[in-house]
């Protein structure tokens, strides 16, 4: 049982380049999330999804787009990367329903934008 | 603005010392409360959670936390820390029926000296 898998684990981009981070979960979870982690700022929610075909904005959505075409996958896209997007990105998922409301995290993707 | 506050940014303790990390939140109504831990180089893992019932909850590795509703607090405690507890600790709050959004504190870095 792999849980939540993120690819790639590391990436270096130049300003203006685009890229997509892939998150895959094999637990049949309804909810999926993308967070960024920055020193002194903890985790901030970028976008999330409450089910296949749905997406919603979190706290810091600007500069990012997401898609949830398949239930098990949640993609995070950067159309034109900026140095301010240098961060560690974590994907997470949780089951449907407040009674099982626990996040399972991926290992993280470290992105550097030069 | 609604938030999750962790007042201790960096804590340094000697092995066998007692630990208490503060967490306060400002969300009203029903909340679910969590502590997550991130060991060096690893992804976030659930330490313990509170959904309802006994306000004193016990988690893995001897950690416990107490929910005090009147103080909007969910402090993490451990009677005797070990070197292996060196990690970053995040308090988190979720509001049921709001798309399962989770709100994280900025984290507390704990260093345990052997």
Coordinates of C-alpha atoms in Angstrom, one line a residue:
Chain A
X1 CA 0.0 0.0 0.0
X2 CA 1.9 3.1 -1.3
X3 CA -0.4 5.7 0.3
X4 CA 0.2 9.1 -1.3
X5 CA 2.9 9.3 -3.9
X6 CA 4.3 12.6 -5.3
X7 CA 6.4 13.1 -8.4
X8 CA 8.9 14.5 -8.9
X9 CA 10.7 14.7 -5.6
X10 CA 13.0 17.5 -6.7
X11 CA 12.9 20.0 -9.5
X12 CA 14.8 23.2 -10.4
X13 CA 13.1 25.6 -12.7
X14 CA 14.0 28.9 -14.3
X15 CA 11.7 31.9 -13.9
X16 CA 8.9 31.7 -16.4
X17 CA 9.1 28.0 -17.0
X18 CA 6.1 25.8 -16.4
X19 CA 5.8 22.4 -14.7
X20 CA 3.3 20.0 -13.2
X21 CA 3.5 18.1 -9.9
X22 CA 1.6 14.9 -9.7
X23 CA 0.0 13.4 -6.6
X24 CA -1.4 9.9 -6.7
X25 CA -3.2 8.1 -3.9
X26 CA -4.4 4.5 -3.7
X27 CA -6.6 4.7 -0.7
X28 CA -9.8 5.7 -2.6
X29 CA -9.9 9.0 -0.7
X30 CA -12.4 11.6 -1.8
X31 CA -10.5 14.7 -0.6
X32 CA -7.1 15.7 -1.9
X33 CA -5.0 18.8 -1.0
X34 CA -1.9 20.7 -2.1
X35 CA 0.1 22.5 0.6
X36 CA 3.3 24.5 0.4
X37 CA 5.7 24.5 3.4
X38 CA 7.9 27.5 4.0
X39 CA 10.2 28.2 6.9
X40 CA 8.4 30.1 9.7
X41 CA 5.1 29.9 7.9
X42 CA 4.0 26.3 8.4
X43 CA 1.8 24.7 5.8
X44 CA -0.5 26.8 3.7
X45 CA -3.3 25.3 1.6
X46 CA -3.0 26.1 -2.1
X47 CA -5.9 24.2 -3.6
X48 CA -8.0 21.3 -2.7
X49 CA -10.6 18.9 -4.1
X50 CA -13.6 17.3 -2.5
X51 CA -14.0 14.7 -5.3
X52 CA -13.3 13.8 -8.8
X53 CA -13.8 16.7 -11.2
X54 CA -13.9 19.3 -8.4
X55 CA -11.3 21.8 -7.3
X56 CA -11.4 24.8 -4.9
X57 CA -9.0 27.5 -3.8
X58 CA -7.3 27.5 -0.5
X59 CA -5.3 30.2 1.3
X60 CA -2.6 30.9 -1.4
X61 CA -3.9 29.9 -4.8
X62 CA -2.4 32.6 -7.0
X63 CA 0.0 31.4 -9.6
X64 CA -1.1 27.8 -9.4
X65 CA -3.7 25.7 -11.1
X66 CA -5.0 22.2 -10.3
X67 CA -7.0 19.4 -11.9
X68 CA -8.7 16.3 -10.6
X69 CA -9.6 14.4 -13.7
X70 CA -9.3 11.0 -11.9
X71 CA -10.2 10.3 -8.3
X72 CA -6.8 9.0 -7.5
X73 CA -4.8 11.9 -9.0
X74 CA -4.5 15.5 -8.2
X75 CA -2.2 17.7 -10.3
X76 CA -0.6 21.0 -9.4
X77 CA 0.5 23.2 -12.2
X78 CA 2.7 26.3 -12.3
X79 CA 2.2 28.1 -15.6
X80 CA 4.9 30.6 -15.2
X81 CA 7.2 29.9 -12.2
X82 CA 8.4 32.7 -10.0
X83 CA 11.2 32.7 -7.3
X84 CA 8.5 33.2 -4.7
X85 CA 7.2 29.7 -5.5
X86 CA 10.4 28.1 -4.3
X87 CA 9.1 25.8 -1.6
X88 CA 8.4 22.3 -0.5
X89 CA 5.1 21.1 -1.8
X90 CA 3.1 18.4 0.0
X91 CA 0.1 16.6 -1.3
X92 CA -2.4 15.0 1.2
X93 CA -5.6 13.1 1.1
X94 CA -8.4 12.3 3.5
X95 CA -11.4 10.0 3.4
X96 CA -14.9 11.3 3.0
X97 CA -16.7 12.3 6.2
X98 CA -15.8 14.1 9.4
X99 CA -15.5 10.9 11.3
X100 CA -12.5 9.8 9.4
X101 CA -11.0 13.3 9.0
X102 CA -7.3 12.6 9.0
X103 CA -4.7 13.7 6.4
X104 CA -2.3 11.3 4.9
X105 CA 0.7 13.1 3.4
X106 CA 3.1 12.4 0.6
X107 CA 6.8 12.7 1.0
X108 CA 7.0 16.2 -0.5
X109 CA 8.4 17.8 -3.7
X110 CA 11.1 20.3 -3.3
X111 CA 10.9 23.0 -6.0
X112 CA 13.5 25.7 -6.6
X113 CA 12.9 28.5 -9.0
X114 CA 15.9 30.4 -10.1
Chain B
X1 CA -8.5 36.6 11.0
X2 CA -9.1 33.1 12.1
X3 CA -5.9 31.2 12.8
X4 CA -4.0 28.5 14.5
X5 CA -1.2 29.9 16.8
X6 CA 1.8 28.0 18.0
X7 CA 3.7 30.3 20.3
X8 CA 6.9 28.3 20.7
X9 CA 8.8 28.5 17.5
X10 CA 11.9 26.6 18.6
X11 CA 12.3 24.6 21.8
X12 CA 15.5 23.0 23.0
X13 CA 15.4 20.4 25.8
X14 CA 17.6 17.8 27.3
X15 CA 16.6 14.2 27.3
X16 CA 14.2 13.2 30.0
X17 CA 12.9 16.8 30.3
X18 CA 9.1 17.3 30.1
X19 CA 7.6 18.9 27.1
X20 CA 4.6 21.2 26.6
X21 CA 3.9 22.8 23.3
X22 CA 1.2 25.4 23.1
X23 CA -1.6 25.6 20.4
X24 CA -4.4 28.0 20.3
X25 CA -7.0 28.4 17.6
X26 CA -9.6 31.1 16.9
X27 CA -12.3 29.1 15.0
X28 CA -15.7 29.0 16.7
X29 CA -18.1 26.1 16.7
X30 CA -17.2 22.4 16.3
X31 CA -13.6 21.7 15.4
X32 CA -11.4 18.7 15.0
X33 CA -7.9 19.1 16.4
X34 CA -4.7 17.4 15.4
X35 CA -1.0 17.3 16.1
X36 CA 1.2 16.2 13.3
X37 CA 5.0 15.5 13.5
X38 CA 7.6 15.9 10.8
X39 CA 10.9 14.0 11.6
X40 CA 13.9 15.3 9.8
X41 CA 13.7 14.5 6.1
X42 CA 10.4 12.8 6.4
X43 CA 6.8 13.7 5.6
X44 CA 4.2 14.7 8.1
X45 CA 2.6 12.0 10.2
X46 CA -0.3 12.1 12.6
X47 CA 0.7 12.2 16.2
X48 CA -2.8 12.4 17.8
X49 CA -6.3 13.7 17.1
X50 CA -9.3 14.9 19.0
X51 CA -12.8 14.7 17.5
X52 CA -15.0 14.5 20.5
X53 CA -15.3 12.9 24.0
X54 CA -12.6 12.8 26.5
X55 CA -10.6 16.0 26.1
X56 CA -7.4 14.3 27.1
X57 CA -6.2 12.3 24.1
X58 CA -3.2 10.0 23.9
X59 CA -1.2 9.5 20.8
X60 CA 1.8 7.6 19.6
X61 CA 5.2 7.5 21.3
X62 CA 3.9 8.7 24.7
X63 CA 2.5 12.0 23.6
X64 CA -0.8 13.4 24.8
X65 CA -2.8 16.5 24.3
X66 CA -5.6 18.2 26.2
X67 CA -8.4 20.1 24.6
X68 CA -9.6 23.0 26.7
X69 CA -12.6 24.4 24.9
X70 CA -12.9 27.5 27.1
X71 CA -9.4 28.5 26.2
X72 CA -9.5 27.4 22.5
X73 CA -6.3 25.4 23.3
X74 CA -5.0 22.0 22.4
X75 CA -1.5 21.8 24.0
X76 CA 0.8 18.9 23.4
X77 CA 2.7 17.2 26.3
X78 CA 5.2 14.5 26.9
X79 CA 6.5 13.7 30.4
X80 CA 10.0 12.7 29.3
X81 CA 11.4 13.5 25.8
X82 CA 14.0 11.4 24.0
X83 CA 16.6 12.4 21.4
X84 CA 14.4 10.6 18.8
X85 CA 11.6 13.2 19.4
X86 CA 13.7 15.8 17.6
X87 CA 11.3 17.0 14.9
X88 CA 8.9 19.7 13.9
X89 CA 5.5 19.7 15.4
X90 CA 2.4 21.2 13.8
X91 CA -1.0 21.8 15.4
X92 CA -3.9 21.7 13.0
X93 CA -7.6 22.4 13.0
X94 CA -10.3 21.3 10.7
X95 CA -13.9 22.4 10.5
X96 CA -16.3 19.7 9.5
X97 CA -18.7 20.5 6.6
X98 CA -16.3 23.1 5.1
X99 CA -14.8 20.9 2.5
X100 CA -12.6 19.3 5.1
X101 CA -10.2 22.2 5.1
X102 CA -7.4 21.9 7.5
X103 CA -5.6 24.9 9.0
X104 CA -2.1 24.5 10.3
X105 CA 0.0 26.5 12.8
X106 CA 3.4 27.7 11.9
X107 CA 5.1 24.8 13.6
X108 CA 7.4 24.3 16.6
X109 CA 10.9 22.9 16.0
X110 CA 11.9 20.7 18.9
X111 CA 15.6 19.8 19.4
X112 CA 16.4 17.2 22.1
X113 CA 19.9 17.1 23.3
X114 CA 21.2 13.7 24.4

